[in-house]
Amino acid sequence: MLTFAYVRGVEIRCSIPVLLLLPAAAAFGRLETACVLMFSLTMHEFAHAVMAERLGSRIHSMELQPFGFIARLQNSPATAGDAIAISTAGPMASLFMAMSAAGIMYLTNDIRPILSQFAAFNLSLGLINLIPVLPLDGGRLFAAIFERRLGKVRAVRLFAAFGGVFGATCALFGILLIAKGIANPSPLITGIFVMLAAFAERKTVAISGAKSKLMQGATLRSGRALTVHTTAMSANTTVRDALRTVTNSGYNVIILLDSSCRSIGTIDEGVLFDAMYKGLSERTLHEAISMLSRTKGHFCMSFEDDPTPSDRIKNSEN
């Protein structure tokens, strides 16, 4: 992967196969088709990136791959609602481009091959990405919808399993086509890619929280200090809104305030992440802490008198 530019602090990378793709497409007379595919996929990923930035997620890098740009986020979407918005942005952009191209052909009565290809590819791209399996956008969409009921980890694992089954089915279909003498390896390649990506999704969600903590631990062991970001907010703030204040650079601490703006306790970022993984993003901090206290006996908190934050908050309200 080669780094060739920085745009507003975002690293722009290019994979080596891309440098070979366009000359190869030109050699086989498919340069126009290759440009249509790359542009369509790039706009699809760009829509994801724009929505992510609007919702507060930071983009670490953009990678130009043979199948388009991939946006790498520094932090995951803060809430299930944000994840839904980000995951649907790409398919909606693809469907919009397909309808725009079809509209141009209809209004001008000029069915050019390049416009026809552009419309057909974006229509396929938009619809396929709405299939509810990971790693497709539809899988992210439905994982976010089911997150509140199942929790983030269980929801991702469920739709990653669906992705594995879907990938295996595609691969088997591809093998049957080849066995019948039909030289079309696309279903086989697609199936293998989906299976591997689904396995990676399942593995990544299980270690995402631990990875963040390990990175912080490595920083401390190296002799460097973590910058502490302190924020004060009402105990009735939702976990969703509290997560929007969390920064990636450093350690986040939140001072909880009662209705009289008095401090009633302090929680760290780990409590917010625990609540998010448990599907409590729409709960208030008061409610989330109370629920987590039933299943987990420790938090990074400081309270003057009471051992649990939920008791402290209840006393302040009384």
PDB file of N, CA and C in Angstrom, residues 148-214:
ATOM      1  N   ARG A 148     -29.898  -3.238  19.825  1.00  0.00           N
ATOM      2  CA  ARG A 148     -30.535  -2.916  21.104  1.00  0.00           C
ATOM      3  C   ARG A 148     -31.098  -4.155  21.789  1.00  0.00           C
ATOM      4  N   ARG A 149     -31.598  -5.092  20.995  1.00  0.00           N
ATOM      5  CA  ARG A 149     -32.178  -6.308  21.585  1.00  0.00           C
ATOM      6  C   ARG A 149     -31.112  -7.346  21.924  1.00  0.00           C
ATOM      7  N   LEU A 150     -30.126  -7.505  21.065  1.00  0.00           N
ATOM      8  CA  LEU A 150     -29.138  -8.572  21.246  1.00  0.00           C
ATOM      9  C   LEU A 150     -27.822  -8.090  21.825  1.00  0.00           C
ATOM     10  N   GLY A 151     -27.538  -6.778  21.740  1.00  0.00           N
ATOM     11  CA  GLY A 151     -26.204  -6.300  22.057  1.00  0.00           C
ATOM     12  C   GLY A 151     -25.359  -6.313  20.795  1.00  0.00           C
ATOM     13  N   LYS A 152     -24.351  -5.455  20.742  1.00  0.00           N
ATOM     14  CA  LYS A 152     -23.573  -5.302  19.511  1.00  0.00           C
ATOM     15  C   LYS A 152     -22.848  -6.572  19.116  1.00  0.00           C
ATOM     16  N   VAL A 153     -22.180  -7.214  20.063  1.00  0.00           N
ATOM     17  CA  VAL A 153     -21.362  -8.390  19.729  1.00  0.00           C
ATOM     18  C   VAL A 153     -22.227  -9.521  19.189  1.00  0.00           C
ATOM     19  N   ARG A 154     -23.332  -9.822  19.863  1.00  0.00           N
ATOM     20  CA  ARG A 154     -24.200 -10.924  19.414  1.00  0.00           C
ATOM     21  C   ARG A 154     -24.844 -10.610  18.072  1.00  0.00           C
ATOM     22  N   ALA A 155     -25.234  -9.347  17.857  1.00  0.00           N
ATOM     23  CA  ALA A 155     -25.859  -8.978  16.589  1.00  0.00           C
ATOM     24  C   ALA A 155     -24.876  -9.132  15.434  1.00  0.00           C
ATOM     25  N   VAL A 156     -23.645  -8.664  15.622  1.00  0.00           N
ATOM     26  CA  VAL A 156     -22.640  -8.782  14.560  1.00  0.00           C
ATOM     27  C   VAL A 156     -22.318 -10.244  14.291  1.00  0.00           C
ATOM     28  N   ARG A 157     -22.189 -11.032  15.340  1.00  0.00           N
ATOM     29  CA  ARG A 157     -21.897 -12.452  15.142  1.00  0.00           C
ATOM     30  C   ARG A 157     -23.023 -13.155  14.395  1.00  0.00           C
ATOM     31  N   LEU A 158     -24.272 -12.788  14.675  1.00  0.00           N
ATOM     32  CA  LEU A 158     -25.410 -13.411  13.993  1.00  0.00           C
ATOM     33  C   LEU A 158     -25.370 -13.136  12.506  1.00  0.00           C
ATOM     34  N   PHE A 159     -25.200 -11.868  12.120  1.00  0.00           N
ATOM     35  CA  PHE A 159     -25.238 -11.537  10.696  1.00  0.00           C
ATOM     36  C   PHE A 159     -23.922 -11.899   9.990  1.00  0.00           C
ATOM     37  N   ALA A 160     -22.849 -12.061  10.762  1.00  0.00           N
ATOM     38  CA  ALA A 160     -21.622 -12.607  10.178  1.00  0.00           C
ATOM     39  C   ALA A 160     -21.823 -14.084   9.845  1.00  0.00           C
ATOM     40  N   ALA A 161     -22.567 -14.786  10.700  1.00  0.00           N
ATOM     41  CA  ALA A 161     -22.887 -16.191  10.410  1.00  0.00           C
ATOM     42  C   ALA A 161     -23.735 -16.294   9.150  1.00  0.00           C
ATOM     43  N   PHE A 162     -24.723 -15.381   9.009  1.00  0.00           N
ATOM     44  CA  PHE A 162     -25.514 -15.349   7.776  1.00  0.00           C
ATOM     45  C   PHE A 162     -24.605 -15.096   6.571  1.00  0.00           C
ATOM     46  N   GLY A 163     -23.610 -14.226   6.759  1.00  0.00           N
ATOM     47  CA  GLY A 163     -22.668 -13.937   5.683  1.00  0.00           C
ATOM     48  C   GLY A 163     -21.865 -15.159   5.293  1.00  0.00           C
ATOM     49  N   GLY A 164     -21.463 -15.951   6.290  1.00  0.00           N
ATOM     50  CA  GLY A 164     -20.734 -17.177   5.989  1.00  0.00           C
ATOM     51  C   GLY A 164     -21.563 -18.148   5.179  1.00  0.00           C
ATOM     52  N   VAL A 165     -22.849 -18.292   5.553  1.00  0.00           N
ATOM     53  CA  VAL A 165     -23.744 -19.186   4.811  1.00  0.00           C
ATOM     54  C   VAL A 165     -23.966 -18.658   3.389  1.00  0.00           C
ATOM     55  N   PHE A 166     -24.182 -17.360   3.278  1.00  0.00           N
ATOM     56  CA  PHE A 166     -24.389 -16.751   1.960  1.00  0.00           C
ATOM     57  C   PHE A 166     -23.157 -16.932   1.075  1.00  0.00           C
ATOM     58  N   GLY A 167     -21.966 -16.709   1.650  1.00  0.00           N
ATOM     59  CA  GLY A 167     -20.732 -16.872   0.889  1.00  0.00           C
ATOM     60  C   GLY A 167     -20.519 -18.304   0.447  1.00  0.00           C
ATOM     61  N   ALA A 168     -20.803 -19.253   1.354  1.00  0.00           N
ATOM     62  CA  ALA A 168     -20.650 -20.667   0.997  1.00  0.00           C
ATOM     63  C   ALA A 168     -21.610 -21.059  -0.124  1.00  0.00           C
ATOM     64  N   THR A 169     -22.828 -20.505  -0.084  1.00  0.00           N
ATOM     65  CA  THR A 169     -23.805 -20.794  -1.138  1.00  0.00           C
ATOM     66  C   THR A 169     -23.333 -20.262  -2.489  1.00  0.00           C
ATOM     67  N   CYS A 170     -22.806 -19.027  -2.481  1.00  0.00           N
ATOM     68  CA  CYS A 170     -22.281 -18.447  -3.727  1.00  0.00           C
ATOM     69  C   CYS A 170     -21.114 -19.262  -4.267  1.00  0.00           C
ATOM     70  N   ALA A 171     -20.224 -19.661  -3.365  1.00  0.00           N
ATOM     71  CA  ALA A 171     -19.062 -20.442  -3.793  1.00  0.00           C
ATOM     72  C   ALA A 171     -19.489 -21.786  -4.376  1.00  0.00           C
ATOM     73  N   LEU A 172     -20.463 -22.440  -3.737  1.00  0.00           N
ATOM     74  CA  LEU A 172     -20.953 -23.723  -4.242  1.00  0.00           C
ATOM     75  C   LEU A 172     -21.600 -23.551  -5.615  1.00  0.00           C
ATOM     76  N   PHE A 173     -22.364 -22.473  -5.774  1.00  0.00           N
ATOM     77  CA  PHE A 173     -22.982 -22.190  -7.075  1.00  0.00           C
ATOM     78  C   PHE A 173     -21.911 -21.974  -8.133  1.00  0.00           C
ATOM     79  N   GLY A 174     -20.841 -21.273  -7.771  1.00  0.00           N
ATOM     80  CA  GLY A 174     -19.743 -21.057  -8.714  1.00  0.00           C
ATOM     81  C   GLY A 174     -19.064 -22.348  -9.118  1.00  0.00           C
ATOM     82  N   ILE A 175     -18.901 -23.255  -8.165  1.00  0.00           N
ATOM     83  CA  ILE A 175     -18.284 -24.552  -8.468  1.00  0.00           C
ATOM     84  C   ILE A 175     -19.161 -25.359  -9.424  1.00  0.00           C
ATOM     85  N   LEU A 176     -20.470 -25.297  -9.201  1.00  0.00           N
ATOM     86  CA  LEU A 176     -21.398 -26.021 -10.089  1.00  0.00           C
ATOM     87  C   LEU A 176     -21.356 -25.455 -11.506  1.00  0.00           C
ATOM     88  N   LEU A 177     -21.240 -24.112 -11.616  1.00  0.00           N
ATOM     89  CA  LEU A 177     -21.145 -23.515 -12.951  1.00  0.00           C
ATOM     90  C   LEU A 177     -19.885 -23.988 -13.670  1.00  0.00           C
ATOM     91  N   ILE A 178     -18.777 -23.991 -12.957  1.00  0.00           N
ATOM     92  CA  ILE A 178     -17.513 -24.423 -13.565  1.00  0.00           C
ATOM     93  C   ILE A 178     -17.585 -25.902 -13.949  1.00  0.00           C
ATOM     94  N   ALA A 179     -18.218 -26.712 -13.088  1.00  0.00           N
ATOM     95  CA  ALA A 179     -18.342 -28.148 -13.369  1.00  0.00           C
ATOM     96  C   ALA A 179     -19.176 -28.407 -14.623  1.00  0.00           C
ATOM     97  N   LYS A 180     -20.112 -27.492 -14.920  1.00  0.00           N
ATOM     98  CA  LYS A 180     -20.947 -27.638 -16.115  1.00  0.00           C
ATOM     99  C   LYS A 180     -20.323 -27.000 -17.352  1.00  0.00           C
ATOM    100  N   GLY A 181     -19.084 -26.522 -17.191  1.00  0.00           N
ATOM    101  CA  GLY A 181     -18.375 -25.970 -18.334  1.00  0.00           C
ATOM    102  C   GLY A 181     -18.639 -24.502 -18.585  1.00  0.00           C
ATOM    103  N   ILE A 182     -19.277 -23.826 -17.643  1.00  0.00           N
ATOM    104  CA  ILE A 182     -19.540 -22.384 -17.788  1.00  0.00           C
ATOM    105  C   ILE A 182     -18.379 -21.629 -17.155  1.00  0.00           C
ATOM    106  N   ALA A 183     -17.592 -20.971 -17.963  1.00  0.00           N
ATOM    107  CA  ALA A 183     -16.371 -20.307 -17.488  1.00  0.00           C
ATOM    108  C   ALA A 183     -16.703 -18.952 -16.877  1.00  0.00           C
ATOM    109  N   ASN A 184     -17.313 -18.988 -15.698  1.00  0.00           N
ATOM    110  CA  ASN A 184     -17.638 -17.754 -14.975  1.00  0.00           C
ATOM    111  C   ASN A 184     -17.239 -17.933 -13.508  1.00  0.00           C
ATOM    112  N   PRO A 185     -16.017 -17.511 -13.161  1.00  0.00           N
ATOM    113  CA  PRO A 185     -15.542 -17.714 -11.790  1.00  0.00           C
ATOM    114  C   PRO A 185     -16.048 -16.674 -10.796  1.00  0.00           C
ATOM    115  N   SER A 186     -16.838 -15.706 -11.245  1.00  0.00           N
ATOM    116  CA  SER A 186     -17.271 -14.613 -10.364  1.00  0.00           C
ATOM    117  C   SER A 186     -18.005 -15.095  -9.118  1.00  0.00           C
ATOM    118  N   PRO A 187     -19.011 -16.007  -9.226  1.00  0.00           N
ATOM    119  CA  PRO A 187     -19.692 -16.462  -8.000  1.00  0.00           C
ATOM    120  C   PRO A 187     -18.747 -17.144  -7.019  1.00  0.00           C
ATOM    121  N   LEU A 188     -17.806 -17.932  -7.528  1.00  0.00           N
ATOM    122  CA  LEU A 188     -16.850 -18.617  -6.653  1.00  0.00           C
ATOM    123  C   LEU A 188     -15.952 -17.612  -5.930  1.00  0.00           C
ATOM    124  N   ILE A 189     -15.425 -16.646  -6.674  1.00  0.00           N
ATOM    125  CA  ILE A 189     -14.546 -15.636  -6.073  1.00  0.00           C
ATOM    126  C   ILE A 189     -15.317 -14.790  -5.067  1.00  0.00           C
ATOM    127  N   THR A 190     -16.531 -14.384  -5.441  1.00  0.00           N
ATOM    128  CA  THR A 190     -17.361 -13.577  -4.546  1.00  0.00           C
ATOM    129  C   THR A 190     -17.692 -14.338  -3.269  1.00  0.00           C
ATOM    130  N   GLY A 191     -18.038 -15.618  -3.423  1.00  0.00           N
ATOM    131  CA  GLY A 191     -18.380 -16.425  -2.253  1.00  0.00           C
ATOM    132  C   GLY A 191     -17.222 -16.572  -1.286  1.00  0.00           C
ATOM    133  N   ILE A 192     -16.038 -16.821  -1.823  1.00  0.00           N
ATOM    134  CA  ILE A 192     -14.855 -16.956  -0.965  1.00  0.00           C
ATOM    135  C   ILE A 192     -14.567 -15.641  -0.252  1.00  0.00           C
ATOM    136  N   PHE A 193     -14.658 -14.528  -0.983  1.00  0.00           N
ATOM    137  CA  PHE A 193     -14.414 -13.212  -0.382  1.00  0.00           C
ATOM    138  C   PHE A 193     -15.407 -12.942   0.747  1.00  0.00           C
ATOM    139  N   VAL A 194     -16.698 -13.227   0.514  1.00  0.00           N
ATOM    140  CA  VAL A 194     -17.720 -12.968   1.538  1.00  0.00           C
ATOM    141  C   VAL A 194     -17.481 -13.835   2.770  1.00  0.00           C
ATOM    142  N   MET A 195     -17.131 -15.096   2.579  1.00  0.00           N
ATOM    143  CA  MET A 195     -16.879 -15.974   3.716  1.00  0.00           C
ATOM    144  C   MET A 195     -15.708 -15.484   4.552  1.00  0.00           C
ATOM    145  N   LEU A 196     -14.612 -15.116   3.894  1.00  0.00           N
ATOM    146  CA  LEU A 196     -13.437 -14.634   4.625  1.00  0.00           C
ATOM    147  C   LEU A 196     -13.741 -13.323   5.345  1.00  0.00           C
ATOM    148  N   ALA A 197     -14.449 -12.428   4.661  1.00  0.00           N
ATOM    149  CA  ALA A 197     -14.775 -11.143   5.275  1.00  0.00           C
ATOM    150  C   ALA A 197     -15.745 -11.320   6.446  1.00  0.00           C
ATOM    151  N   ALA A 198     -16.692 -12.252   6.324  1.00  0.00           N
ATOM    152  CA  ALA A 198     -17.633 -12.506   7.417  1.00  0.00           C
ATOM    153  C   ALA A 198     -16.901 -13.059   8.635  1.00  0.00           C
ATOM    154  N   PHE A 199     -15.960 -13.947   8.401  1.00  0.00           N
ATOM    155  CA  PHE A 199     -15.148 -14.480   9.500  1.00  0.00           C
ATOM    156  C   PHE A 199     -14.348 -13.364  10.167  1.00  0.00           C
ATOM    157  N   ALA A 200     -13.803 -12.454   9.356  1.00  0.00           N
ATOM    158  CA  ALA A 200     -13.037 -11.331   9.906  1.00  0.00           C
ATOM    159  C   ALA A 200     -13.928 -10.412  10.737  1.00  0.00           C
ATOM    160  N   GLU A 201     -15.178 -10.182  10.274  1.00  0.00           N
ATOM    161  CA  GLU A 201     -16.120  -9.351  11.035  1.00  0.00           C
ATOM    162  C   GLU A 201     -16.403  -9.982  12.395  1.00  0.00           C
ATOM    163  N   ARG A 202     -16.626 -11.269  12.398  1.00  0.00           N
ATOM    164  CA  ARG A 202     -16.930 -11.985  13.647  1.00  0.00           C
ATOM    165  C   ARG A 202     -15.754 -11.914  14.608  1.00  0.00           C
ATOM    166  N   LYS A 203     -14.562 -12.045  14.079  1.00  0.00           N
ATOM    167  CA  LYS A 203     -13.362 -12.010  14.919  1.00  0.00           C
ATOM    168  C   LYS A 203     -13.086 -10.600  15.420  1.00  0.00           C
ATOM    169  N   THR A 204     -13.276  -9.603  14.555  1.00  0.00           N
ATOM    170  CA  THR A 204     -12.946  -8.227  14.913  1.00  0.00           C
ATOM    171  C   THR A 204     -13.841  -7.694  16.020  1.00  0.00           C
ATOM    172  N   VAL A 205     -15.142  -7.983  15.943  1.00  0.00           N
ATOM    173  CA  VAL A 205     -16.051  -7.434  16.948  1.00  0.00           C
ATOM    174  C   VAL A 205     -15.767  -8.008  18.325  1.00  0.00           C
ATOM    175  N   ALA A 206     -15.220  -9.215  18.357  1.00  0.00           N
ATOM    176  CA  ALA A 206     -14.925  -9.827  19.646  1.00  0.00           C
ATOM    177  C   ALA A 206     -13.708  -9.206  20.315  1.00  0.00           C
ATOM    178  N   ILE A 207     -12.801  -8.624  19.523  1.00  0.00           N
ATOM    179  CA  ILE A 207     -11.566  -8.090  20.106  1.00  0.00           C
ATOM    180  C   ILE A 207     -11.497  -6.578  20.030  1.00  0.00           C
ATOM    181  N   SER A 208     -12.543  -5.912  19.483  1.00  0.00           N
ATOM    182  CA  SER A 208     -12.467  -4.469  19.275  1.00  0.00           C
ATOM    183  C   SER A 208     -12.281  -3.716  20.587  1.00  0.00           C
ATOM    184  N   GLY A 209     -13.064  -4.100  21.604  1.00  0.00           N
ATOM    185  CA  GLY A 209     -12.926  -3.413  22.884  1.00  0.00           C
ATOM    186  C   GLY A 209     -11.588  -3.672  23.517  1.00  0.00           C
ATOM    187  N   ALA A 210     -11.128  -4.928  23.474  1.00  0.00           N
ATOM    188  CA  ALA A 210      -9.832  -5.266  24.060  1.00  0.00           C
ATOM    189  C   ALA A 210      -8.688  -4.579  23.328  1.00  0.00           C
ATOM    190  N   LYS A 211      -8.822  -4.431  22.015  1.00  0.00           N
ATOM    191  CA  LYS A 211      -7.767  -3.792  21.227  1.00  0.00           C
ATOM    192  C   LYS A 211      -7.544  -2.354  21.672  1.00  0.00           C
ATOM    193  N   SER A 212      -8.638  -1.635  21.909  1.00  0.00           N
ATOM    194  CA  SER A 212      -8.513  -0.258  22.358  1.00  0.00           C
ATOM    195  C   SER A 212      -7.791  -0.182  23.697  1.00  0.00           C
ATOM    196  N   LYS A 213      -8.152  -1.097  24.620  1.00  0.00           N
ATOM    197  CA  LYS A 213      -7.517  -1.095  25.930  1.00  0.00           C
ATOM    198  C   LYS A 213      -6.047  -1.480  25.837  1.00  0.00           C
ATOM    199  N   LEU A 214      -5.735  -2.430  24.944  1.00  0.00           N
ATOM    200  CA  LEU A 214      -4.338  -2.822  24.772  1.00  0.00           C
ATOM    201  C   LEU A 214      -3.491  -1.674  24.234  1.00  0.00           C
TER     202      LEU A 214
END
